[in-house]
Coordinates of C-alpha atoms in Angstrom, one line a residue:
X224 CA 28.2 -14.7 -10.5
X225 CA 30.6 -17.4 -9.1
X226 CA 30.3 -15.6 -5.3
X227 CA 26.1 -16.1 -6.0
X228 CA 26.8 -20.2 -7.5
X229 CA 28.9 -20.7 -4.5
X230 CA 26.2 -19.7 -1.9
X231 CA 23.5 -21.5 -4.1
X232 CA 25.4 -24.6 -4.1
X233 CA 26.1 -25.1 -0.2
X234 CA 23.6 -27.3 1.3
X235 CA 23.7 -28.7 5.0
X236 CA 21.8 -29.4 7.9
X237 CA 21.5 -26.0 9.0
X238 CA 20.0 -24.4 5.3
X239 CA 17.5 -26.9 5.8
X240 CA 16.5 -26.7 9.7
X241 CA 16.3 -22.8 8.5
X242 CA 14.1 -23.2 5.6
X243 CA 11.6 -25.3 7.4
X244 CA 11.5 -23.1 10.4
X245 CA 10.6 -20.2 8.1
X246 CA 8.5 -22.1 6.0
X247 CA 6.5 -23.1 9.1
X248 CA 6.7 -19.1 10.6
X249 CA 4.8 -18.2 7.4
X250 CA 2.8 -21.0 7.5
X251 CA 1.4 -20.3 10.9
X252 CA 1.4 -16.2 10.5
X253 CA 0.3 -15.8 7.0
X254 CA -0.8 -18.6 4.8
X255 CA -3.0 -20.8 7.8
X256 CA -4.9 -17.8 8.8
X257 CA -5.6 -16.1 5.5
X258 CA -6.6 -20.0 4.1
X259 CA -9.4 -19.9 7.4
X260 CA -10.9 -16.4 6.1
X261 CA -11.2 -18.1 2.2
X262 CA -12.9 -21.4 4.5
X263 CA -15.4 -19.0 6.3
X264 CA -16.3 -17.2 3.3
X265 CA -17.8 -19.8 1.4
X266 CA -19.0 -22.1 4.4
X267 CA -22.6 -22.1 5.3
X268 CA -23.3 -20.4 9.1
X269 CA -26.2 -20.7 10.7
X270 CA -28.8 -19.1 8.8
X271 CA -26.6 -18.0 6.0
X272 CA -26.3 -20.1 3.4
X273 CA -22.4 -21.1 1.8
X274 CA -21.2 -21.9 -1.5
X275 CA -20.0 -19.9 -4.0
X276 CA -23.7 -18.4 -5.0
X277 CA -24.2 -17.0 -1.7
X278 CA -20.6 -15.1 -1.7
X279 CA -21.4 -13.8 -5.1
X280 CA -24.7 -12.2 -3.6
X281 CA -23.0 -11.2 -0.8
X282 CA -20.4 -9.0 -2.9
X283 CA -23.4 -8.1 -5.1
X284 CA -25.0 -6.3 -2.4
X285 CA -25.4 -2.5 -2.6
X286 CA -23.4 -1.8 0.5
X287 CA -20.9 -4.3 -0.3
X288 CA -20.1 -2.4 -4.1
X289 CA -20.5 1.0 -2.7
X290 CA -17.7 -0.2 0.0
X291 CA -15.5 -1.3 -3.0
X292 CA -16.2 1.4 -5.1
X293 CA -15.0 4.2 -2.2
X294 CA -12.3 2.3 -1.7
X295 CA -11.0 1.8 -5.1
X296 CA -11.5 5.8 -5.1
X297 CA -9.6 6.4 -2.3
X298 CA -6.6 4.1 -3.5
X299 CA -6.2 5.2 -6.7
X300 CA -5.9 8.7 -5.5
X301 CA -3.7 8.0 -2.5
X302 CA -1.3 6.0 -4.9
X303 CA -1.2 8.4 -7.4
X304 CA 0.0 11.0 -5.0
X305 CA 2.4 9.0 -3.4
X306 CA 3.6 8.0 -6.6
X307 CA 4.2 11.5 -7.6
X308 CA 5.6 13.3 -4.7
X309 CA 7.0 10.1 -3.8
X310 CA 9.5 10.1 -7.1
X311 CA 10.2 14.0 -6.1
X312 CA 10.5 13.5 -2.6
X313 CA 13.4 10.7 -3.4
X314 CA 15.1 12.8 -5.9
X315 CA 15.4 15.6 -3.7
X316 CA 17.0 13.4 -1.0
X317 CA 19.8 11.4 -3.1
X318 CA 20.3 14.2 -5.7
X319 CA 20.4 17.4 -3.7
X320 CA 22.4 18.3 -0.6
X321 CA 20.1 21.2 1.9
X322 CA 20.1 22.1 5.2
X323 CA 16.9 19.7 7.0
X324 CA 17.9 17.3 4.7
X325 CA 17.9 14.3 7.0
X326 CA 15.3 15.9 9.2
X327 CA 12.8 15.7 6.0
X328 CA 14.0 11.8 6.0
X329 CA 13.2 11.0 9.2
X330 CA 9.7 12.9 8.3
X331 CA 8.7 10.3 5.8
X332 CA 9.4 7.7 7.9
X333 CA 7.5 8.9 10.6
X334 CA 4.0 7.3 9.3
X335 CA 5.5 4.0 9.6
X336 CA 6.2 4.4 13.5
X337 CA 3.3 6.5 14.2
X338 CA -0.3 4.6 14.5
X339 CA -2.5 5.0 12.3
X340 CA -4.8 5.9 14.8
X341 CA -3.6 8.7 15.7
X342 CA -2.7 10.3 12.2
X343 CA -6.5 9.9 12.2
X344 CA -6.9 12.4 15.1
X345 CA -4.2 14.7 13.9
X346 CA -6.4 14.9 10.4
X347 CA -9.2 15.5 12.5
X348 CA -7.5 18.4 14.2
X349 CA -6.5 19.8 11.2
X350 CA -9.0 20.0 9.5
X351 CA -12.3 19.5 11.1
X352 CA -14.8 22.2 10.3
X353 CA -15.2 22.7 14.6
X354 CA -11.9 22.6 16.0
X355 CA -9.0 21.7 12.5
X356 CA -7.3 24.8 11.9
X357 CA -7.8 24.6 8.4
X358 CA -11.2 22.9 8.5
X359 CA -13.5 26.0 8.8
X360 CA -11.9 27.9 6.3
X361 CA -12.0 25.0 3.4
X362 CA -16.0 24.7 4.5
X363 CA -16.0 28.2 3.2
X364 CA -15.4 27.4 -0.2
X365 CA -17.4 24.4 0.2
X366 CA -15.0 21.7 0.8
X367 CA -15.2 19.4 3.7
X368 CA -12.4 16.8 4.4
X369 CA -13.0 15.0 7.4
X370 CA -16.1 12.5 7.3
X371 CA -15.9 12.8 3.6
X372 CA -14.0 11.5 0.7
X373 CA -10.6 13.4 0.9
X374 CA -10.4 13.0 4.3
X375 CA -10.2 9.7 3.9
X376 CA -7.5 10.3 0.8
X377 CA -5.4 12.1 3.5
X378 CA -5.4 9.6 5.9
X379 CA -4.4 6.6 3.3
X380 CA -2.1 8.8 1.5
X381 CA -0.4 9.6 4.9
X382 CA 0.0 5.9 5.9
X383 CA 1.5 4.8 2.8
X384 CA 4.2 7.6 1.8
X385 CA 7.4 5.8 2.5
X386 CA 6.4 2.7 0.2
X387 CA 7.3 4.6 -2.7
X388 CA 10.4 6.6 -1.2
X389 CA 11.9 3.6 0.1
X390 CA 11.4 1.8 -2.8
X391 CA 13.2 4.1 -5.4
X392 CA 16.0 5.8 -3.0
X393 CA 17.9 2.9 -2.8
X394 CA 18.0 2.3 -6.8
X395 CA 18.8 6.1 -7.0
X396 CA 21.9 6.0 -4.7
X397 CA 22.8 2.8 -6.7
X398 CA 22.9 3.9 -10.2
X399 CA 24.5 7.1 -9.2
X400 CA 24.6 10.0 -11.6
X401 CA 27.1 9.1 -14.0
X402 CA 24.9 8.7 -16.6
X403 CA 22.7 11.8 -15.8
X404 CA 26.0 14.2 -16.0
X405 CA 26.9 13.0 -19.6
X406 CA 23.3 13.6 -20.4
X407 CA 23.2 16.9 -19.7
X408 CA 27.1 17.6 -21.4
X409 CA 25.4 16.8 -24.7
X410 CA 22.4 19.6 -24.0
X411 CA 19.5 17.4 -22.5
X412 CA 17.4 19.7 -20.0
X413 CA 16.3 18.8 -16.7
X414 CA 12.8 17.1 -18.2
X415 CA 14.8 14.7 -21.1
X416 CA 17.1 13.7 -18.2
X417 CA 14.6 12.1 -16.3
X418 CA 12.4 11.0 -18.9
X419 CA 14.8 9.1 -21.0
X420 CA 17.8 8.2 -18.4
X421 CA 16.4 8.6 -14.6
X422 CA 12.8 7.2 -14.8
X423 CA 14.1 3.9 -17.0
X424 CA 16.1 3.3 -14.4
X425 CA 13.9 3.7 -11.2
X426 CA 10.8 2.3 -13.6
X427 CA 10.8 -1.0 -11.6
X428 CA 11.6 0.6 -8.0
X429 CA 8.7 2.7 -9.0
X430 CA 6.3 -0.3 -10.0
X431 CA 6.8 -1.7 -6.6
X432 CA 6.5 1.3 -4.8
X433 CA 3.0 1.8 -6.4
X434 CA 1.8 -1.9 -5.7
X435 CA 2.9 -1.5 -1.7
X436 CA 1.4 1.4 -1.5
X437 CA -1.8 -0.1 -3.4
X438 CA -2.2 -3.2 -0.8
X439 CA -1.2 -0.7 1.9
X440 CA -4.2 1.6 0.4
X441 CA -7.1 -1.1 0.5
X442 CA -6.3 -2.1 3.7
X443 CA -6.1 1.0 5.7
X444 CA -8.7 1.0 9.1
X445 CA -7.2 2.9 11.8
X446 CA -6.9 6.3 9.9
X447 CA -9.7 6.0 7.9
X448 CA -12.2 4.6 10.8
X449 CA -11.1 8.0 12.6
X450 CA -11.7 10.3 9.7
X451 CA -15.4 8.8 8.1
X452 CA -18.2 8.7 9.6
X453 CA -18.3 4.9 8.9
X454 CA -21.8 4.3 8.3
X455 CA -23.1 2.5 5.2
X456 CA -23.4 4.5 2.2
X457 CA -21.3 7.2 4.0
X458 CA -18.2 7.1 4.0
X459 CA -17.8 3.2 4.5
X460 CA -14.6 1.8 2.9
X461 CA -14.0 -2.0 2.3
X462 CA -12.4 -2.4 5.6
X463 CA -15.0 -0.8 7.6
X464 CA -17.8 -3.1 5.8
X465 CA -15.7 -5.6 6.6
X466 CA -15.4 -4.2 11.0
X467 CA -19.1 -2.8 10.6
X468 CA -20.4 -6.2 9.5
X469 CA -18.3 -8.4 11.8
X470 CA -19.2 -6.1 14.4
X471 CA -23.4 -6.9 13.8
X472 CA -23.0 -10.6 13.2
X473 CA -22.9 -10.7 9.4
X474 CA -20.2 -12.3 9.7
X475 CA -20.2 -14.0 6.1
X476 CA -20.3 -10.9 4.6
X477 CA -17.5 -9.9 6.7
X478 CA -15.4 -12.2 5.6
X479 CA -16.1 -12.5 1.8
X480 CA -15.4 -8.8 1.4
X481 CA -11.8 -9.7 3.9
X482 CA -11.4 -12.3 1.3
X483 CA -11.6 -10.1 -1.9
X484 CA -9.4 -7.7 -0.5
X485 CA -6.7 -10.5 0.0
X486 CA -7.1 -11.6 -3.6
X487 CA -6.5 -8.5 -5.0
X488 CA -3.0 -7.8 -2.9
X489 CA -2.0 -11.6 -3.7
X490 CA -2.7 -10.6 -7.5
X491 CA -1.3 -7.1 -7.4
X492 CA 2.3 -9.2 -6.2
X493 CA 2.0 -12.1 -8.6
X494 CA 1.7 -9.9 -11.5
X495 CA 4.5 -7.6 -10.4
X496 CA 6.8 -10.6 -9.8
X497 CA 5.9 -11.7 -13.4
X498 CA 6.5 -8.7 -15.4
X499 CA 9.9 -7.9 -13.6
X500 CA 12.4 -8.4 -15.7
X501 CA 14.0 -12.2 -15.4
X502 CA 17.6 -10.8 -14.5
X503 CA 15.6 -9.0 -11.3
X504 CA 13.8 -12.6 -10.7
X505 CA 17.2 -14.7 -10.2

């Protein structure tokens, strides 16, 4: 506490030359252009008209709430997997020692190196139904993946794995296993153990994981323009409205939708930051 007072209490030149310089960086990279895509959205172009009426309409449209509606889909599913495997994938890596061990960390890392581009075309290799090597066989049974709905699962869930691994490894490795060991001394099985000592303690880790992997989720292109057909009504996500519409000179529309889907990561953090406990906050 007095090491954290002491760095809190030095003030200079240099602490504040730094904080304006990254004040301005963000300025310039996140906050001027995002506060341009809010101006566009309700200013009146051409023949489209602005005001806050318009964008309503505009988000009201049937393409528009389809977009929205596939998207939400897609996220919900791709974050509920992620959140799941994710808690098992970090488990296995802190808590157990195996051969491949750091080979299968390197693996989960991989989607944040690799474009997103091209884990569309591996999906498509995969599993298309003319040249995936799984694709044929799961049009068998009836169900198609690529240029349909869990295709485009895949390809989100894929981009966004490591949010939630690299989230709650680090808390793992931190709160050791101490407490686990003495839990299972007294007779708690493998399930008590995590419910009531190891998921209260990576609860928060978790939380974050699952918002990243959210705003990571809605704004996916790359993978998902590979794997949907893209058109409207099939298989058009929010972020393809928003290329699709862009693309044909709606651009209002375009950038309303763009604007929703900053909105809804700005809220996703502001809420986090507020129900995280205070201690976390200081």
């Amino acid at each position: 506490m007095a090491d954290s007072r002491l760095i809190r209490s030095r003030r200079g030149p240099v602490t504040y030359v730094l904080r304006v310089l990254v004040v301005v960086y963000l300025l310039l990279l996140v906050a001027w252009p995002v506060s341009l895509v809010a101006d566009r959205a309700f200013r009146a172009t051409g023949p489209h008209e602005g005001g806050v009426g318009p964008f309503l309409e505009r988000l009201t449209d049937p393409a528009a709430v389809y977009a929205f509606n596939l998207t939400m889909t897609v996220a919900i599913w791709a974050v509920v997997a992620n959140t799941v495997f994710g808690v098992g994938i970090s488990l296995l890596l802190v808590r157990y020692r195996f051969v491949g061990r750091r080979a299968l960390s390197v693996l989960v890392d991989l989607p944040l190196s690799v474009s997103p581009i091209v884990v569309g075309l591996a999906l498509v290799l995969a599993y298309s139904s003319t040249q995936g090597w799984f694709g044929g066989a799961l049009e068998t049974v009836g169900i198609q993946v690529v240029f349909s709905t869990p295709g485009l699962i895949l390809a989100t869930a894929f981009v966004s794995l490591p949010l939630v691994v690299r989230e709650v490894v680090p808390v793992l490795e931190e709160i050791g296993t101490d407490a686990e060991q003495a839990a299972r001394s007294l007779g708690a099985n493998g399930r008590q153990v995590f419910r009531r000592i190891t998921l209260p303690s990576i609860k928060w880790a978790v939380v974050y994981g699952v918002v990243l992997t959210s705003a990571r989720s809605l704004g996916e292109f790359g993978a998902v323009k590979i794997v949907s057909s893209g058109a409207e009504f099939r298989g058009e996500t929010a972020t393809l409205f928003v290329h699709n519409h862009y693309q044909a000179f709606d651009e209002p529309a375009a950038y309303a939708a763009a604007l929703v889907l900053v909105l809804v990561s700005i809220i996703a953090l502001v809420v986090v930051t507020y129900l995280r406990p205070e201690e976390d906050r200081a």
